[in-house]
Structures are given as structure tokens and as C-alpha cells.
Short mmCIF file of C-alpha atoms in Angstrom, two decimals:
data_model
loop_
_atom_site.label_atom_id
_atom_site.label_comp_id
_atom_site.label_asym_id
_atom_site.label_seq_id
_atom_site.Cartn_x
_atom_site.Cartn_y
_atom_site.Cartn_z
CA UNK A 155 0.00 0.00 0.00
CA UNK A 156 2.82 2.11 0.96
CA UNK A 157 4.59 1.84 -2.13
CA UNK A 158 1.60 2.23 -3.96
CA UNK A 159 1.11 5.58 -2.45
CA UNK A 160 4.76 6.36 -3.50
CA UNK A 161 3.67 5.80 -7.62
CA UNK A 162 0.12 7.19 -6.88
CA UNK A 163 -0.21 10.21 -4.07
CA UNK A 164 -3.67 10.40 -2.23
CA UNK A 165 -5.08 13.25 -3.56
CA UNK A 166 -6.14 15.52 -0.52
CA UNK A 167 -9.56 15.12 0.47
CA UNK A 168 -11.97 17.97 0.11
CA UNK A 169 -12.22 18.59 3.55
CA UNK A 170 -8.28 18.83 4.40
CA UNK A 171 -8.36 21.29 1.07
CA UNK A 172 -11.03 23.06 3.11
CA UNK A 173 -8.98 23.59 5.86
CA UNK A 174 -5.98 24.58 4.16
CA UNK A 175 -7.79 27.59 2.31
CA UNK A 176 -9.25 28.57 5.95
CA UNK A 177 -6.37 28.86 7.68
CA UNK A 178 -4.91 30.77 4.81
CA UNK A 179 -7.83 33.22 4.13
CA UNK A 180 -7.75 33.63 8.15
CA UNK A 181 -4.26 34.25 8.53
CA UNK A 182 -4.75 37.46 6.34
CA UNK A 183 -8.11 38.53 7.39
CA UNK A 184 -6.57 38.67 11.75
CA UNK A 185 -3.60 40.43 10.59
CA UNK A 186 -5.67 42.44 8.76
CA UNK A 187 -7.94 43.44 11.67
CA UNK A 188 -5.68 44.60 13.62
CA UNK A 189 -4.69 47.42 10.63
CA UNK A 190 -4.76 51.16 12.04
CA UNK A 191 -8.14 52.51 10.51
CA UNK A 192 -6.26 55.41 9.21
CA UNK A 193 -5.19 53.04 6.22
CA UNK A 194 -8.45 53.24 3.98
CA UNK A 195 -8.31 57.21 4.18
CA UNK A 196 -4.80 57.47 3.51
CA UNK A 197 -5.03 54.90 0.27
CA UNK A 198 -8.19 57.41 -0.84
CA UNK A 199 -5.88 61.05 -0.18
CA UNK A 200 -3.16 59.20 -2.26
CA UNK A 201 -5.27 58.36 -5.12
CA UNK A 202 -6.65 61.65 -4.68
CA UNK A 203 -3.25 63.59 -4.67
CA UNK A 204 -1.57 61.26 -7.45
CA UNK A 205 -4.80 61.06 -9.58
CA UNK A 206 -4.11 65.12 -10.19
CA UNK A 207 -1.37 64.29 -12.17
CA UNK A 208 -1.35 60.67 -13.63
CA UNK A 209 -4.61 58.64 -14.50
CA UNK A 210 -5.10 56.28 -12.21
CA UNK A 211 -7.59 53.63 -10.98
CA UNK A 212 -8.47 52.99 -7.32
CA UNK A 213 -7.11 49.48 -7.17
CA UNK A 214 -3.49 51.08 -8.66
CA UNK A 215 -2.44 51.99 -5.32
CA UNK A 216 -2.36 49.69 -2.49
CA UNK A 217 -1.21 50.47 1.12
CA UNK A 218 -0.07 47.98 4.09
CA UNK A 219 1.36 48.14 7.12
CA UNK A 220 3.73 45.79 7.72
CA UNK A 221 6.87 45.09 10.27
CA UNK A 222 10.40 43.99 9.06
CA UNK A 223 12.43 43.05 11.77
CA UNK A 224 12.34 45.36 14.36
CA UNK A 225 10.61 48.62 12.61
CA UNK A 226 7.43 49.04 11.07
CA UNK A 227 7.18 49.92 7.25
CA UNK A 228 4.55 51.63 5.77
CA UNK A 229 4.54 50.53 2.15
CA UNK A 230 2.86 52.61 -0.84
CA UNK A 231 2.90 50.39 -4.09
CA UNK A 232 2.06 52.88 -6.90
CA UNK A 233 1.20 51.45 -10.12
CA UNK A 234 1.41 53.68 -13.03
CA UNK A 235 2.92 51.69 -15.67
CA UNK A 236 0.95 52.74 -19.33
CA UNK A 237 -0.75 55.09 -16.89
CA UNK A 238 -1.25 59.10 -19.18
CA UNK A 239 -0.19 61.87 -17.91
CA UNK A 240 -2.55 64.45 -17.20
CA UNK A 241 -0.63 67.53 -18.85
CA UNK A 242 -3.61 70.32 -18.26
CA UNK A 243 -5.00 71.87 -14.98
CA UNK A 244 -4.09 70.16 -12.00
CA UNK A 245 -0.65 69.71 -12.87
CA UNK A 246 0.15 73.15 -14.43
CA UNK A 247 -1.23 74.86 -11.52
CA UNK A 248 1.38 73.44 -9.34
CA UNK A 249 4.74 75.74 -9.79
CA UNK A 250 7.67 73.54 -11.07
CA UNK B 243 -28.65 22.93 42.72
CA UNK B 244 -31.67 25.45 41.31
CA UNK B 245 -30.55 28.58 39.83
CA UNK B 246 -33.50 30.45 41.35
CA UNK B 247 -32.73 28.46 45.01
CA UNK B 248 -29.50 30.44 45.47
CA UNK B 249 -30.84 33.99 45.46
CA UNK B 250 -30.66 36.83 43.63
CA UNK B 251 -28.24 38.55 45.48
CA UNK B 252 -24.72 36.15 45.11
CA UNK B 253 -25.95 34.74 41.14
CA UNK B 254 -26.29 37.59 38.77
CA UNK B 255 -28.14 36.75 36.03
CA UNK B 256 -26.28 36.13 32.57
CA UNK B 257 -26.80 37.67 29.46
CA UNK B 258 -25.48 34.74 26.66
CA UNK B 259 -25.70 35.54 22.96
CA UNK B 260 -26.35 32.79 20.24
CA UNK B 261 -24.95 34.31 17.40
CA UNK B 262 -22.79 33.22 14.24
CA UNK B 263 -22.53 35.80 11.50
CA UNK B 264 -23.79 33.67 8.93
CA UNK B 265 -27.13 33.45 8.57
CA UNK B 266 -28.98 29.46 8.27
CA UNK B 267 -26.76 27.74 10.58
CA UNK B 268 -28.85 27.32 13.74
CA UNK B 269 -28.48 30.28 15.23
CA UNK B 270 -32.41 29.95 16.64
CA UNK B 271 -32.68 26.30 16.22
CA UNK B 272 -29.81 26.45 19.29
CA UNK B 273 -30.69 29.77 20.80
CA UNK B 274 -34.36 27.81 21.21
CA UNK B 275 -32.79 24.31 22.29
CA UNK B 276 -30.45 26.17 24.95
CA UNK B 277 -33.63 27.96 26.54
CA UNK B 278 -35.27 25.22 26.49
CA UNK B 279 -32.27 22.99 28.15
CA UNK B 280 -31.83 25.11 30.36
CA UNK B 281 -35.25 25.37 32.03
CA UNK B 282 -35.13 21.63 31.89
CA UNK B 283 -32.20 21.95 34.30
CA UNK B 284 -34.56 24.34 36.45
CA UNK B 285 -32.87 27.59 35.71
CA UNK B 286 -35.71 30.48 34.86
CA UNK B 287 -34.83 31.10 31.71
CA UNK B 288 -36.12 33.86 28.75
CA UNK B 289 -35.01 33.59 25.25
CA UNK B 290 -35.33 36.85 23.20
CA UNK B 291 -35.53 37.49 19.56
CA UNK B 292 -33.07 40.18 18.23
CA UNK B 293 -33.51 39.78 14.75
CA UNK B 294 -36.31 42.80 14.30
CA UNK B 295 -38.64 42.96 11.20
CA UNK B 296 -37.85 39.07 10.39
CA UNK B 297 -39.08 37.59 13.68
CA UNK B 298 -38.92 33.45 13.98
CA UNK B 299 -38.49 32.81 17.25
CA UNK B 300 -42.01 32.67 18.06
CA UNK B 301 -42.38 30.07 15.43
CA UNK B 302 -39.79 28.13 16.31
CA UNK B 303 -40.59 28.17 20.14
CA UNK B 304 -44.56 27.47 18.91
CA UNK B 305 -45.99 30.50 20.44
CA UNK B 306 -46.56 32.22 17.53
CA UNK B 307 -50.48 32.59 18.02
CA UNK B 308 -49.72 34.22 21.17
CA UNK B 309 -48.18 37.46 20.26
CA UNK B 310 -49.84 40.47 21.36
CA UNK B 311 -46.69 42.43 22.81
CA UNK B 312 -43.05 42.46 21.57
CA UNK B 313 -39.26 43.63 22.16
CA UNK B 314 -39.86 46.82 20.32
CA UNK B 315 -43.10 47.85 22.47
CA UNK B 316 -41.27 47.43 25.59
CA UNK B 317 -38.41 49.24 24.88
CA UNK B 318 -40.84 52.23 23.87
CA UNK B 319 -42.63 51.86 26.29
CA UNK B 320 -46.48 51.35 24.98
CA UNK B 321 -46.08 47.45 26.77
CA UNK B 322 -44.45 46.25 30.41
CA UNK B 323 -42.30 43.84 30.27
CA UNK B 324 -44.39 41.63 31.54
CA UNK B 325 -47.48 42.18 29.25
CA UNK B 326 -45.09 40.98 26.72
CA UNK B 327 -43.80 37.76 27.87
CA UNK B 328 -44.48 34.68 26.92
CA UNK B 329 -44.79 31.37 29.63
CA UNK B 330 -44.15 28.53 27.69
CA UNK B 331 -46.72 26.04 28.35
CA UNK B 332 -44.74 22.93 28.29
CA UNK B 333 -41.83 24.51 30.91
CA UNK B 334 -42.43 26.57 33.86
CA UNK B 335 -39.26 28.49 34.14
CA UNK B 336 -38.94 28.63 30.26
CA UNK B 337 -40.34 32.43 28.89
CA UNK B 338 -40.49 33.55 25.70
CA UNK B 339 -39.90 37.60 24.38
CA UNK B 340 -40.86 38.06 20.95
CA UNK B 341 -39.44 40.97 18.35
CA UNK B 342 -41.55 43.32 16.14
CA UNK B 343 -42.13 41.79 12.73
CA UNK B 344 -43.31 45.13 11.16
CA UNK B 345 -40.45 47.63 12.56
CA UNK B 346 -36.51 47.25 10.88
CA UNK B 347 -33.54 46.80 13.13
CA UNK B 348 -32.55 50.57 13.73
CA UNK B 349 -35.58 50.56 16.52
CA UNK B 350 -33.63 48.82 18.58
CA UNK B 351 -31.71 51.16 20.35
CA UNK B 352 -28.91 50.54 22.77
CA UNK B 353 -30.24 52.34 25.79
CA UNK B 354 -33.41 50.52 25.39
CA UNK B 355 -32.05 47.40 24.84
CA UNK B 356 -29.70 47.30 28.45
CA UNK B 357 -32.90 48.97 30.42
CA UNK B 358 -34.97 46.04 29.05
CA UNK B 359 -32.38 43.78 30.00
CA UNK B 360 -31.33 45.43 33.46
CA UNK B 361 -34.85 44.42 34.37
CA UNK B 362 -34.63 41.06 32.65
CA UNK B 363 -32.36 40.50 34.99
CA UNK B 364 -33.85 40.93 38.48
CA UNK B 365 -36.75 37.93 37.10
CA UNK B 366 -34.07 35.25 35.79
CA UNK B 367 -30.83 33.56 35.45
CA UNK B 368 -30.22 33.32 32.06
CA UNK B 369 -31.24 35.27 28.90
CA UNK B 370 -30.52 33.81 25.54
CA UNK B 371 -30.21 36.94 22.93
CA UNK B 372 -31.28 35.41 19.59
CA UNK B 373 -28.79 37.05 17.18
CA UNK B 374 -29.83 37.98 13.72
CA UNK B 375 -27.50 37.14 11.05
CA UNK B 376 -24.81 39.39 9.90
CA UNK B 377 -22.81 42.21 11.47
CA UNK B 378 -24.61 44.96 11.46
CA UNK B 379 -26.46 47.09 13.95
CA UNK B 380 -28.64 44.27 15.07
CA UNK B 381 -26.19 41.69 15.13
CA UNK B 382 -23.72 43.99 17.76
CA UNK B 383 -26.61 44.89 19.65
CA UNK B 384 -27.56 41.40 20.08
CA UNK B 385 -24.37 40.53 21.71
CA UNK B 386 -23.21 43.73 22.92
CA UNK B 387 -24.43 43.38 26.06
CA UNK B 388 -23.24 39.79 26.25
CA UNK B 389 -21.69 37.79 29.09
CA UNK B 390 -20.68 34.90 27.60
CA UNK B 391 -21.14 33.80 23.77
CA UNK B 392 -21.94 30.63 22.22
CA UNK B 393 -20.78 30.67 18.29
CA UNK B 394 -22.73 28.54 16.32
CA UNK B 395 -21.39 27.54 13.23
CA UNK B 396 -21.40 24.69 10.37
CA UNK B 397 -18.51 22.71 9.28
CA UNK B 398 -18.47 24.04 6.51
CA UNK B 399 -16.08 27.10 4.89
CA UNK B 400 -17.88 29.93 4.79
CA UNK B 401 -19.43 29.59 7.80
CA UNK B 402 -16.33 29.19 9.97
CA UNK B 403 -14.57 32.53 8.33
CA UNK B 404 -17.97 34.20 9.51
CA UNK B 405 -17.55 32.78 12.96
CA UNK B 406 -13.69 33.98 13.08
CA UNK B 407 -15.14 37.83 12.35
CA UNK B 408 -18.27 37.51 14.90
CA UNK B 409 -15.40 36.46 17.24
CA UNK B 410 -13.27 39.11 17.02
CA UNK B 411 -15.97 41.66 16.95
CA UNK B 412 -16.93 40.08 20.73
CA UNK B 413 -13.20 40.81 21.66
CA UNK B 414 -13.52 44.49 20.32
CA UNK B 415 -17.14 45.95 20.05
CA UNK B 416 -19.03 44.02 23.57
CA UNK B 417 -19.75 46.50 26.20
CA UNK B 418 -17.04 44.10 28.15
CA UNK B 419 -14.53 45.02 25.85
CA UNK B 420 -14.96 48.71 25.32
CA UNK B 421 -14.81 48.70 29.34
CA UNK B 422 -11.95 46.97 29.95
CA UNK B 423 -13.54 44.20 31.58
CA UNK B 424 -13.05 40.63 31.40
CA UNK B 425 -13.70 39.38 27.68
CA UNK B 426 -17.10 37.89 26.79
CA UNK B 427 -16.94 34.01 27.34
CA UNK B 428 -16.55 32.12 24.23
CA UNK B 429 -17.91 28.86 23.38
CA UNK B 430 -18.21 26.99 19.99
CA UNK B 431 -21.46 24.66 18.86
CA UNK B 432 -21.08 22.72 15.84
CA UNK B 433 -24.16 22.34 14.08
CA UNK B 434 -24.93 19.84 11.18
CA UNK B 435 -21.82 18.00 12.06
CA UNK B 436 -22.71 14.71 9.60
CA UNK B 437 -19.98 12.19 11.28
CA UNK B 438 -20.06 9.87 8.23
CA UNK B 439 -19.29 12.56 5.21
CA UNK B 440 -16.34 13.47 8.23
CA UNK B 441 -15.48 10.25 7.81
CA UNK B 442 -14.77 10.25 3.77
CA UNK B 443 -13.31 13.55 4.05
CA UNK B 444 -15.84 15.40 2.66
CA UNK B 445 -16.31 17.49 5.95
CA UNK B 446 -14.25 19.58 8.18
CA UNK B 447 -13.74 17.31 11.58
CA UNK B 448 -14.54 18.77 15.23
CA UNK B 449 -10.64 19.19 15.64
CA UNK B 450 -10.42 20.88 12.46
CA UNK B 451 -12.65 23.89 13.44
CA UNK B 452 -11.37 24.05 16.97
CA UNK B 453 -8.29 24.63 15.84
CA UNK B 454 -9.10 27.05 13.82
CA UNK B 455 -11.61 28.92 15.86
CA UNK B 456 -9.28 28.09 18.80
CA UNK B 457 -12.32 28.79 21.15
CA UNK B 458 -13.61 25.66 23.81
CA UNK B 459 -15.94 23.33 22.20
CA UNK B 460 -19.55 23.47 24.02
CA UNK B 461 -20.97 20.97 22.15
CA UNK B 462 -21.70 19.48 18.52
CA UNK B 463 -25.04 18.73 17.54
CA UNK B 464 -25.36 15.74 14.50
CA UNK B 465 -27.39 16.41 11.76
CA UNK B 466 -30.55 15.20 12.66
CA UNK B 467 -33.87 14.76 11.04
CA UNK B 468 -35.31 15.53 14.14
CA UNK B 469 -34.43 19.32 14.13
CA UNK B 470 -37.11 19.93 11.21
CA UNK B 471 -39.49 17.49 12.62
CA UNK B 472 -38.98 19.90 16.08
CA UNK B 473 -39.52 23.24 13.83
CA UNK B 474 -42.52 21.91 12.30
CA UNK B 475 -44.08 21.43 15.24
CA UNK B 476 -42.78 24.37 17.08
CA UNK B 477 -41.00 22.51 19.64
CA UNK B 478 -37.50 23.54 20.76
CA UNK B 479 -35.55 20.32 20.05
CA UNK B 480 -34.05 19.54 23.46
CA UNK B 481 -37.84 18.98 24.51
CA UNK B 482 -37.11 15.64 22.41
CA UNK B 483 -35.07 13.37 24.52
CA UNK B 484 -35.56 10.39 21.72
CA UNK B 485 -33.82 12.88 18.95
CA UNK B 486 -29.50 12.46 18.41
CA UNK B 487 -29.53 16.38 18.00
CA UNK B 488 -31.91 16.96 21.57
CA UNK B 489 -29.51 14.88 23.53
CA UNK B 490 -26.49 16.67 22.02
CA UNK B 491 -27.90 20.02 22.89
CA UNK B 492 -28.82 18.86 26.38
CA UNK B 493 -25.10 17.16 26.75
CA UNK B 494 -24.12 21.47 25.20
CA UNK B 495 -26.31 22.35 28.57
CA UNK B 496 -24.99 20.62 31.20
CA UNK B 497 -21.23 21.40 30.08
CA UNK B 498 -22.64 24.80 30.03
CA UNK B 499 -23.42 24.70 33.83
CA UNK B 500 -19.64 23.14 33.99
CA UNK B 501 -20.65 19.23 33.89
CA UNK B 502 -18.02 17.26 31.98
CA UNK B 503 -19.68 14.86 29.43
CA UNK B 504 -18.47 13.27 27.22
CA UNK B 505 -18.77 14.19 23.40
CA UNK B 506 -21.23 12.08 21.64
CA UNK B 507 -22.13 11.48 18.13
CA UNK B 508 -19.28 12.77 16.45
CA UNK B 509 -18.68 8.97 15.40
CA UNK B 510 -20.04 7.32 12.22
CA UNK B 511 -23.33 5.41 13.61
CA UNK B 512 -22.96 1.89 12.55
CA UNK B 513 -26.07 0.91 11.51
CA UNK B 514 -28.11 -1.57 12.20
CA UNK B 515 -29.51 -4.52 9.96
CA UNK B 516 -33.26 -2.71 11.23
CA UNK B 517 -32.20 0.56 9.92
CA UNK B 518 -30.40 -0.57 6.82
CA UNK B 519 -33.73 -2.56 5.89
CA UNK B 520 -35.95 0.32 6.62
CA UNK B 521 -33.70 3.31 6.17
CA UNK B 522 -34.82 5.40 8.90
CA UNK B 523 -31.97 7.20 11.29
#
């Protein structure tokens, strides 16, 4: 039987696959609880503030909190790759 | 040892919230079942209904002709408290309080809700807050003024990542929390546990969702035909001794009131040559 398993894995059952993808999903959503509640607002100034100069879509911008070793990091990812340029208004009015 | 028999002075009564997040997975079935129990065991007990506008309780608990007053009346004050009561007729210490069908669930407001309860509370030892699903308004209200919490929830995905978020709103949103006092007691029921599809691997097992949940296991109640038969009829299903699921929540009762018993039907039930021939569980 043993060696049989060897040629042929058990395929996991549905309810171990279950439990995988919980503790996964779970993992995120604690550490993601305990996120200050300033971290929505910021993510919407930001998209605010960059969106006066570059197109950009809500979900281009994403903003965590995280810890390496012993400080805390506050990470902006900015995506703007193929995003246009806004060349009128906002950006003129702004004094190079 | 009678609840009522030791006074109202040295036992305060408890406020204990049946609630889940997801909606379907017993949440009333149990919140019933646990009244119910719990009278059994002599303790005066009232189970309300929290879920305003889509009230079942009353069905469940087979009072539903019986309505005149409800939750929402009280707390405005055009009913007494106890004008809207309802005395079961098959328990004497078991009481029923009914919600509004016709109001939503911004009428029940907070100051309301903990004078209704403050008086609850000088008639009984327990009261069983009926959650509605969800985490909204009602569902917080429901078990914001909780003492201890029983989390029912399915084996099943969905409902245990709903259970995880209820759980963590008790640590952060109950009155106990915002106060600094001692955390909300926690306590898991697993409903619809189905021992044999555990048994293939097509279910999550007991140990599974304890370990995920990491909260103490009250009980797990099989899935049982019994609990529709019970509904039907508008009988709380711990009235039905005969029933799998009855005995399971009456085992969930006594380890409640801090018996140890052992944990029954989360085994495959060999069957019989009777019930193979006529197919009946």
C-alpha cells in the first residue's frame, strides 16, 4: 500500500483542502484586523493627490502596514505603468 | 442545585448571545434548544428574539399565536415587560420575548435594549439573545451586552470565516470590551456536524474547526432529522429526549453549567440490519 502511495499520491480530500484555504484566508483577514483605521483614508488622499497628475484607478495603489524586523514599514505600491499623464490643470497649476 | 434556590443577590443573572454571522446555521434552532435545556435543568430562563422585522423565534418556540406584545413595544414603552412575555406552556421556568415583525432593526436602540435587559435581569438567570445574522447594527446589539457567547457555526467554509469575524468583533465591540472588563466568554457549537461525510473527508472534523476557531468546544449537535421534525411542530428540540440532536444540545447544557460529558455522536453510527432494511436514522 505504501509503495503504492509512493507511484500514486492520495489526492487531498476535500475537507483537508477546506482547511488549508481557511487557515490561509484567516491568517490574512486577523492580521488584517488589527490594521490602524487610518489606512483606507490614507489609500483614498493618495489616489486623490496622485490622480491630479497621472490617471489612475483605485485598485493602482495599495497600502499595508507591515513590520520587518524590528521597525514598522509603511509601504505605498504605486502602479502607473501605461498610466497618461494628465498635462492640463491640476498639474500646471502646481509651480515647477 | 436550582438557579432560582440560590438567590438573587450572590448569582447575577447572565446575558449569553447565540450568534454566528452567517445566517442558516442554527443560530435559533440552538438559541431555542439552549432555553429550552436550560429550564429543563430548572434555571428560569427567557429567550429573546433580536432579529427585528424578520421575527422566527415565536415560530420556532410554537408560540406564535400568542403574540400580542413584543421587544420593540417594551423598549418604547407602549407594553411592560411583563405584558409581553411569553410562559411557555410545556416549561415553567422557560419564557419567551418576541421581536416586532413590522419595525426594521434601527428601533432597537442601545439604551433601550440594556434597560430592558437590566430588568430582565432581576426575574431570571439566564437570557438567551437570539442574534440575527450578519454584522450589522442588530447583530452587535444582540451581543453587545453579552456575558458569555456561544458561536454557532457549520462545518463548513464559509461559515467558519464568519464565525472567526463575529469572534473578534466580541473581543472588540461588547460592552465588556470597550470597558476593559473581562472578555465575553466564548464557546463553539457545531451544528450539522454529519460524522459519516467526516469520515470520507468530505467534511471539516470537530478538531479541524477548533483549531481554527481556537475557542472551547460546548458541544456538537449531529445532523438530525429531528431538528425539522422539532420546527414543524414548534418545539424547541431539546424537549425531544428520543432525537441524536436533543440529547447533544442537552449534553451542550450541562457542560454549560460546567458538567463534563463526554462528546457524543461525532462517530459514524454503525447501523443496524433494522435501519439498513428500513432506512430510517
Amino acid at each position: 500500500m505504501r509503495l503504492f502511495n509512493l507511484f500514486f499520491p492520495p489526492r487531498p480530500t476535500s475537507a483537508a483542502i477546506a482547511k488549508e484555504r481557511l487557515k490561509i484566508v484567516l491568517a490574512h483577514e486577523r492580521a488584517g484586523s488589527q490594521a490602524p483605521d487610518f489606512l483606507p483614508r490614507l489609500q483614498k488622499e493618495l489616489i486623490d493627490v496622485v490622480g491630479r497628475y497621472v490617471e489612475i484607478r483605485d485598485d493602482m495603489i495599495r497600502v499595508n502596514l507591515g513590520k520587518s524586523g524590528e521597525t514598522s514599514l509603511l509601504e505605498i505600491n504605486i502602479e502607473i505603468e501605461g498610466a497618461k499623464a494628465k498635462a492640463t490643470s491640476a498639474a500646471s497649476a502646481v509651480p515647477a | 442545585m436550582r438557579g432560582r434556590a440560590r438567590g438573587r443577590e450572590d448569582l447575577l443573572a447572565k446575558v449569553v448571545v447565540i450568534t454566528s454571522g452567517k445566517g442558516g446555521v442554527g443560530k435559533t434552532t440552538s438559541a431555542a434548544a439552549f432555553a429550552a435545556g436550560l429550564a429543563l435543568r430548572g434555571h428560569k430562563t427567557v429567550v429573546i428574539d433580536f432579529d427585528v422585522g424578520l421575527r422566527n423565534l415565536d415560530l420556532v418556540m410554537g408560540c406564535e399565536r400568542r403574540v400580542v406584545f413584543d421587544f420593540i413595544n417594551v423598549i418604547n414603552g407602549d407594553a411592560n415587560l411583563n405584558q409581553a412575555l411569553i410562559k411557555d406552556k410545556r416549561n415553567e421556568n422557560l419564557f419567551i420575548f418576541p421581536t416586532s415583525q413590522t419595525r426594521d432593526k434601527d428601533a432597537l436602540r442601545r439604551e433601550g435594549v440594556e434597560r430592558v435587559l437590566e430588568e430582565l435581569k432581576q426575574q431570571f438567570d439566564y437570557i438567551i439573545c437570539d442574534s440575527p445574522a450578519g454584522i450589522e447594527h442588530g447583530a452587535v446589539t444582540a451581543l453587545y451586552f453579552a456575558d458569555s457567547a456561544i458561536i454557532v457555526t457549520n462545518p463548513e467554509v464559509s461559515s467558519v470565516r464568519d464565525s472567526d469575524r463575529i469572534i473578534g468583533i466580541l473581543a472588540s465591540r461588547s460592552r465588556r470590551a470597550e470597558r476593559n472588563e473581562p472578555p465575553v466568554e466564548l464557546n463553539l457549537l457545531l451544528t450539522r456536524y454529519d460524522p459519516g461525510r467526516v469520515a470520507r473527508g468530505e467534511m471539516l472534523t470537530v478538531d479541524d474547526v477548533k483549531e481554527i476557531l481556537s475557542i472551547p468546544l460546548l458541544g456538537v449537535i449531529p445532523e438530525s432529522e429531528s431538528v425539522l421534525r422539532a420546527s414543524n411542530t414548534g418545539t424547541p428540540v431539546a424537549f425531544d429526549e428520543d432525537s441524536p440532536a436533543g440529547r447533544a444540545y442537552l449534553d451542550a447544557v450541562a457542560r454549560f453549567l460546567g458538567e463534563q460529558r463526554e462528546m457524543r455522536f461525532v462517530q459514524p453510527e454503525r447501523r443496524g440490519f433494522l435501519k439498513v432494511l428500513f432506512g430510517r436514522a
